[in-house]
Short mmCIF file of C-alpha atoms in Angstrom, two decimals:
data_model
loop_
_atom_site.label_atom_id
_atom_site.label_comp_id
_atom_site.label_asym_id
_atom_site.label_seq_id
_atom_site.Cartn_x
_atom_site.Cartn_y
_atom_site.Cartn_z
CA MET I 1011 -6.88 21.00 5.24
CA ARG I 1012 -5.46 18.32 7.52
CA ILE I 1013 -8.20 15.69 7.35
CA PHE I 1014 -5.60 12.94 6.93
CA MET I 1015 -3.77 13.56 10.19
CA LEU I 1016 -6.08 10.91 11.65
CA ILE I 1017 -4.34 8.23 9.61
CA VAL I 1018 -0.84 7.04 10.48
CA SER I 1019 1.22 6.21 7.38
CA MET I 1020 1.94 2.54 6.73
CA THR I 1021 5.64 1.86 7.22
CA THR I 1022 7.47 -1.12 5.77
CA ILE I 1023 10.42 -1.41 8.14
CA ILE I 1024 11.32 -2.60 11.61
CA PHE I 1025 13.72 -0.46 13.66
CA THR I 1026 16.09 -2.49 15.83
CA GLY I 1027 18.38 -0.76 18.29
CA CYS I 1028 17.91 2.60 16.59
CA HIS I 1029 19.99 5.48 17.94
CA GLN I 1030 18.75 9.03 17.56
CA GLN I 1031 21.09 11.51 15.93
CA LYS I 1032 22.37 14.29 18.18
CA LYS I 1033 23.57 16.76 15.56
CA SER I 1034 23.74 17.29 11.79
CA GLU I 1035 26.21 14.51 10.98
CA SER I 1036 26.13 11.58 8.60
CA LEU I 1037 24.88 8.25 9.84
CA LEU I 1038 24.98 4.67 8.67
CA ILE I 1039 21.79 2.84 7.70
CA GLU I 1040 22.06 -0.92 8.25
CA MET I 1041 19.45 -3.00 6.40
CA THR I 1042 18.71 -6.72 6.59
CA ASN I 1043 16.49 -8.94 4.46
CA PRO I 1044 15.04 -11.41 7.03
CA THR I 1045 13.82 -13.85 4.35
CA ASP I 1046 15.62 -16.43 2.23
CA ARG I 1047 14.17 -14.89 -0.93
CA TYR I 1048 15.44 -12.30 -3.43
CA ARG I 1049 13.54 -9.05 -2.95
CA ASN I 1050 13.38 -6.38 -5.63
CA ASN I 1051 12.15 -2.86 -4.97
CA ALA I 1052 11.67 -3.47 -1.25
CA GLY I 1053 10.09 -0.35 0.22
CA ILE I 1054 11.87 1.27 3.17
CA VAL I 1055 10.66 4.20 5.26
CA ILE I 1056 12.61 6.16 7.87
CA GLU I 1057 10.62 8.57 9.99
CA ARG I 1058 11.92 12.09 10.49
CA SER I 1059 11.48 11.72 14.25
CA GLN I 1060 14.01 8.88 14.21
CA LEU I 1061 16.68 11.15 12.75
CA ASN I 1062 16.22 13.96 15.28
CA ASN I 1063 18.25 16.46 13.28
CA PRO I 1064 18.34 19.82 15.13
CA ASP I 1065 18.76 21.83 11.90
CA SER I 1066 15.31 21.68 10.30
CA THR I 1067 16.55 23.50 7.20
CA LEU I 1068 18.71 20.57 6.07
CA LEU I 1069 17.47 17.63 3.98
CA PRO I 1070 18.64 13.97 4.02
CA VAL I 1071 20.42 12.41 1.04
CA LEU I 1072 21.39 8.73 0.68
CA HIS I 1073 24.40 7.05 -0.95
CA ASP I 1074 25.31 3.37 -1.29
CA ASN I 1075 28.65 1.76 -0.39
CA ASN I 1076 30.15 2.88 -3.71
CA GLY I 1077 29.13 6.48 -3.19
CA LYS I 1078 26.31 6.28 -5.73
CA LEU I 1079 23.29 8.44 -5.06
CA ILE I 1080 20.20 6.46 -3.97
CA VAL I 1081 16.89 7.68 -5.36
CA SER I 1082 14.63 8.73 -2.48
CA GLN I 1083 11.79 11.08 -1.62
CA LEU I 1084 10.51 13.08 1.33
CA ASP I 1085 6.79 12.81 2.15
CA ASP I 1086 4.64 15.21 4.16
CA ILE I 1087 2.07 12.73 5.46
CA ASP I 1088 0.15 15.04 7.80
CA GLN I 1089 0.16 17.94 5.30
CA ASP I 1090 1.62 20.49 7.73
CA GLY I 1091 4.28 21.74 5.30
CA GLN I 1092 7.13 19.71 6.84
CA TRP I 1093 8.32 16.33 5.57
CA ASP I 1094 7.61 13.39 7.89
CA GLU I 1095 9.12 10.37 6.15
CA LEU I 1096 12.13 9.49 4.01
CA ALA I 1097 11.24 6.72 1.54
CA PHE I 1098 13.41 4.67 -0.83
CA ILE I 1099 13.58 1.21 -2.38
CA SER I 1100 16.38 -1.34 -2.53
CA ASN I 1101 17.09 -4.83 -3.92
CA PHE I 1102 18.21 -7.64 -1.61
CA SER I 1103 19.62 -11.13 -1.99
CA PRO I 1104 18.38 -13.82 0.42
CA ASN I 1105 19.24 -12.86 4.03
CA GLU I 1106 21.46 -10.05 2.74
CA ASN I 1107 22.81 -7.28 4.95
CA ARG I 1108 23.31 -3.90 3.22
CA THR I 1109 24.29 -0.43 4.29
CA ALA I 1110 23.74 3.11 3.07
CA THR I 1111 25.00 6.48 4.27
CA LEU I 1112 22.73 9.40 5.10
CA THR I 1113 24.11 12.92 4.91
CA TRP I 1114 22.49 16.35 5.22
CA VAL I 1115 22.41 19.05 2.55
CA THR I 1116 20.85 22.46 2.13
CA PRO I 1117 17.70 22.70 -0.03
CA GLU I 1118 19.73 24.26 -2.87
CA LYS I 1119 21.95 21.17 -3.04
CA TYR I 1120 19.14 18.62 -2.76
CA PRO I 1121 19.14 16.41 -5.90
CA THR I 1122 16.31 16.26 -8.42
CA PHE I 1123 14.86 12.81 -9.09
CA LYS I 1124 12.72 11.81 -12.06
CA ASP I 1125 9.22 10.53 -11.26
CA SER I 1126 8.51 6.87 -12.07
CA ILE I 1127 5.06 6.33 -10.54
CA GLN I 1128 2.12 6.67 -12.93
CA THR I 1129 -1.27 7.26 -11.32
CA SER I 1130 -4.27 9.50 -11.77
CA VAL I 1131 -7.33 10.32 -9.69
CA GLY I 1132 -10.67 11.84 -10.55
CA LYS I 1133 -13.98 12.86 -9.04
CA GLU I 1134 -16.06 9.89 -10.19
CA SER I 1135 -13.48 7.16 -10.52
CA PHE I 1136 -9.79 6.62 -10.03
CA LYS I 1137 -7.06 4.50 -11.53
CA GLN I 1138 -4.10 2.98 -9.80
CA PHE I 1139 -1.20 1.78 -11.88
CA THR I 1140 1.73 -0.53 -11.66
CA ALA I 1141 5.15 0.91 -12.42
CA SER I 1142 4.73 -0.07 -16.08
CA GLY I 1143 1.57 2.02 -16.34
CA TYR I 1144 -1.09 -0.68 -16.72
CA THR I 1145 -4.20 -0.09 -14.69
CA ILE I 1146 -5.00 -2.52 -11.90
CA LEU I 1147 -8.14 -0.76 -10.77
CA GLN I 1148 -10.74 1.35 -12.52
CA GLU I 1149 -14.05 1.40 -10.70
CA ALA I 1150 -16.71 4.08 -10.34
CA ASP I 1151 -19.99 2.53 -9.21
CA SER I 1152 -19.12 -0.86 -7.73
CA ILE I 1153 -16.89 -2.30 -5.07
CA GLY I 1154 -14.51 -3.84 -7.54
CA LEU I 1155 -10.95 -4.83 -6.76
CA GLY I 1156 -10.07 -3.31 -3.40
CA GLU I 1157 -13.05 -0.94 -3.21
CA ILE I 1158 -15.22 -0.88 -0.09
CA ALA I 1159 -18.84 -0.68 1.06
CA VAL I 1160 -20.38 -0.25 4.51
CA TYR I 1161 -22.00 -3.40 5.90
CA SER I 1162 -24.54 -3.00 8.70
CA LYS I 1163 -27.44 -5.19 9.83
CA LYS I 1164 -26.73 -7.61 6.98
CA VAL I 1165 -27.17 -4.90 4.37
CA ALA I 1166 -24.43 -3.38 2.17
CA TYR I 1167 -24.53 0.39 1.70
CA PRO I 1168 -22.59 2.40 -0.88
CA ILE I 1169 -20.09 4.80 0.60
CA GLY I 1170 -20.32 8.54 0.14
CA GLU I 1171 -19.05 10.75 -2.66
CA PRO I 1172 -15.22 10.68 -2.72
CA HIS I 1173 -13.01 13.74 -2.39
CA TYR I 1174 -9.40 13.19 -3.41
CA LEU I 1175 -6.20 14.70 -2.10
CA ILE I 1176 -2.70 14.00 -3.39
CA ILE I 1177 -0.51 13.57 -0.30
CA SER I 1178 2.80 12.95 -2.04
CA GLU I 1179 4.15 11.96 -5.43
CA GLY I 1180 7.67 11.21 -6.52
CA PRO I 1181 10.06 8.58 -7.90
CA ILE I 1182 9.51 6.10 -5.05
CA ARG I 1183 5.82 6.15 -4.19
CA ARG I 1184 2.58 8.03 -4.64
CA ILE I 1185 0.25 8.57 -1.71
CA PHE I 1186 -3.26 9.94 -1.98
CA GLY I 1187 -6.20 10.24 0.35
CA ILE I 1188 -9.90 9.72 -0.22
CA ASP I 1189 -12.34 11.46 2.13
CA ARG I 1190 -15.94 10.30 1.98
CA LYS I 1191 -18.80 11.84 3.91
CA GLU I 1192 -21.49 9.24 4.43
CA ASN I 1193 -25.02 9.44 3.08
CA GLU I 1194 -28.25 9.77 5.06
CA THR I 1195 -27.84 6.22 6.36
CA PHE I 1196 -24.64 7.03 8.26
CA ALA I 1197 -23.59 10.50 9.39
CA GLY I 1198 -19.87 9.74 9.76
CA ARG I 1199 -16.93 9.75 7.39
CA ILE I 1200 -14.58 7.20 5.90
CA ILE I 1201 -11.02 8.24 5.13
CA GLU I 1202 -8.69 6.12 2.99
CA LEU I 1203 -4.94 6.47 2.53
CA VAL I 1204 -3.58 4.67 -0.55
CA THR I 1205 0.16 4.11 -1.11
CA ILE I 1206 1.59 2.84 -4.39
CA TRP I 1207 5.28 1.89 -4.53
CA ALA I 1208 7.46 1.94 -7.66
CA GLY I 1209 7.99 -1.50 -9.15
CA HIS I 1210 5.04 -3.09 -7.32
CA ASN I 1211 1.94 -4.74 -8.77
CA GLY I 1212 -0.33 -3.40 -6.08
CA TYR I 1213 -0.97 -0.90 -3.33
CA GLU I 1214 -1.60 -0.71 0.39
CA LYS I 1215 -4.75 0.89 1.75
CA GLU I 1216 -5.38 2.23 5.25
CA ILE I 1217 -8.91 3.12 6.26
CA ALA I 1218 -10.22 5.14 9.20
CA LEU I 1219 -13.89 5.32 10.19
CA ILE I 1220 -14.75 8.69 11.75
CA ASN I 1221 -17.91 9.06 13.89
CA MET I 1222 -19.30 5.80 12.55
CA PRO I 1223 -21.20 3.30 14.74
CA SER I 1224 -18.82 1.12 16.74
CA ASN I 1225 -20.18 -2.07 15.17
CA THR I 1226 -19.76 -0.89 11.56
CA LEU I 1227 -18.22 -3.47 9.23
CA LEU I 1228 -16.82 -3.02 5.73
CA LEU I 1229 -16.87 -5.20 2.64
CA THR I 1230 -14.18 -5.42 0.00
CA GLY I 1231 -13.83 -7.90 -2.79
CA ILE I 1232 -13.18 -9.02 -6.33
CA LYS I 1233 -15.79 -8.77 -9.07
CA ASP I 1234 -16.88 -12.00 -10.69
CA ASN I 1235 -17.62 -12.51 -14.38
CA VAL I 1236 -18.41 -15.38 -16.75
CA LEU I 1237 -14.70 -16.01 -17.32
CA ASN I 1238 -13.96 -16.02 -13.59
CA PRO I 1239 -16.29 -18.68 -12.14
CA ASP I 1240 -14.31 -19.20 -8.95
CA THR I 1241 -11.82 -17.59 -6.62
CA THR I 1242 -9.07 -18.98 -4.44
CA PHE I 1243 -9.01 -18.40 -0.70
CA ARG I 1244 -5.81 -18.95 1.24
CA ALA I 1245 -5.11 -18.67 4.97
CA TYR I 1246 -1.49 -18.18 6.02
CA GLU I 1247 -0.15 -19.48 9.31
CA TYR I 1248 1.58 -16.19 10.05
CA GLY I 1249 -1.63 -14.21 10.31
CA TYR I 1250 -3.07 -13.27 6.90
CA VAL I 1251 -5.73 -14.39 4.44
CA ALA I 1252 -5.90 -13.77 0.70
CA LEU I 1253 -8.67 -13.72 -1.91
CA MET I 1254 -7.28 -14.47 -5.38
CA ALA I 1255 -8.80 -14.63 -8.84
CA HIS I 1256 -7.20 -15.35 -12.22
CA THR I 1257 -9.27 -14.01 -15.10
CA LEU I 1258 -9.17 -14.18 -18.90
CA GLU I 1259 -10.01 -10.66 -20.06
CA LYS I 1260 -11.91 -9.72 -23.22
CA GLU I 1261 -8.65 -8.83 -24.96
CA SER I 1262 -7.60 -12.48 -24.50
CA TYR I 1263 -4.93 -11.90 -21.90
CA TYR I 1264 -4.91 -12.97 -18.26
CA THR I 1265 -5.07 -10.84 -15.14
CA GLY I 1266 -4.46 -11.97 -11.58
CA MET I 1267 -6.26 -10.10 -8.79
CA ALA I 1268 -5.80 -10.49 -5.06
CA ILE I 1269 -6.55 -8.88 -1.72
CA ILE I 1270 -4.33 -9.68 1.29
CA ILE I 1271 -5.93 -9.02 4.69
CA PRO I 1272 -4.35 -9.28 8.16
CA ASN I 1273 -6.27 -11.70 10.38
CA GLU I 1274 -7.00 -8.98 12.93
CA TYR I 1275 -9.38 -7.31 10.46
CA TYR I 1276 -10.82 -10.34 8.67
CA THR I 1277 -14.08 -11.95 9.85
CA ARG I 1278 -15.47 -14.03 6.99
CA ARG I 1279 -15.79 -14.36 3.22
CA GLY I 1280 -18.70 -14.94 0.86
CA TYR I 1281 -20.34 -14.45 -2.52
CA THR I 1282 -23.05 -11.91 -3.19
CA THR I 1283 -24.70 -9.58 -5.68
CA TYR I 1284 -24.05 -5.89 -5.17
CA LYS I 1285 -25.29 -3.16 -7.54
CA ASP I 1286 -25.96 -5.80 -10.23
CA HIS I 1287 -22.40 -7.12 -9.93
CA LYS I 1288 -21.39 -10.57 -8.76
CA LEU I 1289 -18.79 -10.21 -6.06
CA TRP I 1290 -16.47 -12.42 -4.06
CA TYR I 1291 -16.15 -10.47 -0.83
CA ALA I 1292 -14.35 -10.36 2.50
CA GLU I 1293 -15.96 -8.86 5.58
CA LEU I 1294 -13.67 -6.54 7.55
CA LYS I 1295 -13.87 -5.43 11.18
CA PRO I 1296 -11.95 -2.28 12.19
CA ASN I 1297 -9.80 -2.35 15.32
CA ALA I 1298 -10.51 -0.52 18.59
CA GLU I 1299 -9.37 2.75 16.96
CA ASN I 1300 -11.80 2.19 14.06
CA LYS I 1301 -8.95 1.65 11.59
CA LEU I 1302 -7.91 -1.20 9.32
CA THR I 1303 -5.37 -2.02 6.61
CA PHE I 1304 -5.28 -4.36 3.63
CA TYR I 1305 -3.28 -4.85 0.42
CA VAL I 1306 -4.53 -5.04 -3.17
CA TYR I 1307 -2.73 -6.60 -6.16
CA GLY I 1308 -3.35 -6.71 -9.87
CA ALA I 1309 -0.87 -8.46 -12.19
CA LYS I 1310 -1.31 -8.60 -15.95
CA GLU I 1311 0.08 -10.97 -18.51
CA LYS I 1312 1.15 -7.82 -20.40
CA ASP I 1313 3.56 -7.07 -17.54
CA ASN I 1314 4.92 -10.57 -17.20
CA GLU I 1315 4.05 -13.62 -19.31
CA GLY I 1316 4.29 -15.73 -16.17
CA PHE I 1317 1.01 -14.23 -14.96
CA ARG I 1318 -0.75 -16.18 -17.69
CA SER I 1319 -0.53 -19.08 -15.24
CA ALA I 1320 -2.84 -19.10 -12.21
CA ASP I 1321 -0.27 -21.11 -10.24
CA TYR I 1322 2.41 -18.51 -11.01
CA PHE I 1323 0.16 -15.69 -9.81
CA GLU I 1324 -0.83 -17.52 -6.62
CA GLU I 1325 2.80 -18.19 -5.79
CA PHE I 1326 3.50 -14.49 -6.37
CA ILE I 1327 0.82 -13.59 -3.80
CA ASP I 1328 2.20 -16.20 -1.38
CA TYR I 1329 5.56 -14.45 -1.42
CA GLU I 1330 4.07 -10.95 -1.28
CA THR I 1331 2.29 -12.02 1.92
CA LEU I 1332 5.58 -13.32 3.27
CA TYR I 1333 7.26 -9.97 2.53
CA ILE I 1334 4.47 -8.01 4.24
CA ASP I 1335 4.97 -10.16 7.33
CA ASN I 1336 8.78 -9.83 7.15
CA PRO I 1337 9.65 -6.20 6.33
CA ILE I 1338 13.24 -5.12 5.83
CA LYS I 1339 14.92 -4.53 9.19
CA VAL I 1340 16.65 -1.17 9.60
CA ASN I 1341 19.14 0.07 12.19
CA LEU I 1342 20.51 3.62 12.31
CA VAL I 1343 24.08 4.02 13.58
CA ASN I 1344 25.80 7.35 14.31
#
């Protein structure tokens, strides 16, 4: 079933002067960190169409400058039985330029990589984990961190029953889709594509509205509680907004939660009660293609003692927003 072909996978690179490969040869991958910050586990995606390898039976393998194998994975985004994207992660110093070499091997010689992403999905609720395994989302009946609801005529409606599909899972990232048929209020469907990268305290979510009214809006937000009396809103000059909350949990440790939204989808923010839950929310407007994207983060003190500080967490989100706006630049050279 190819219900997710309607969603284009979120890529985290910019191709500059990319040359297509004419035959099954090795090629050089040039990568540049455009920021003056250290970047660990920066996600990089190269589309199969960019490689243009005429021998479809061969698979790409990456090595660094010292000949060391780079952990990577091949993802079949449209579920047609053929891989569409090559994904890997890399660390960068400020403004660093790095290279890697791509070669082609037969399936029998393709290396085996150990999985490092821990996630699970279920029929009534789902969990999304950081690389260390701590949950950053576990919601079934409410629009908690990063969940959504339909908003129409100033009324919030719950979205339909979710149906889950694992798109890809491996050592670099896990991608899964959520297909929801709407209830009697709306006859359309909402499709979500969630991508979780190794070593990241969050995930990226793409949403497509299918056969929904053109003026349909969505809500997403962060649940409030007695230990979280306020939330921080931040607008960035390069085109994003963020909702942030820093909460003392019952187990007496702190958790930072945030949602980063591109300006093109953000309309307003507010505070409301939804399904008996207090919620700080953001209103989202899909684009002309009825699609939108946002990013969700959850960082626990158990992962990093620095997250005990609200200032530390907010600075972390500031830099994550900067990285989203400045992806690693990639150039392919024959």
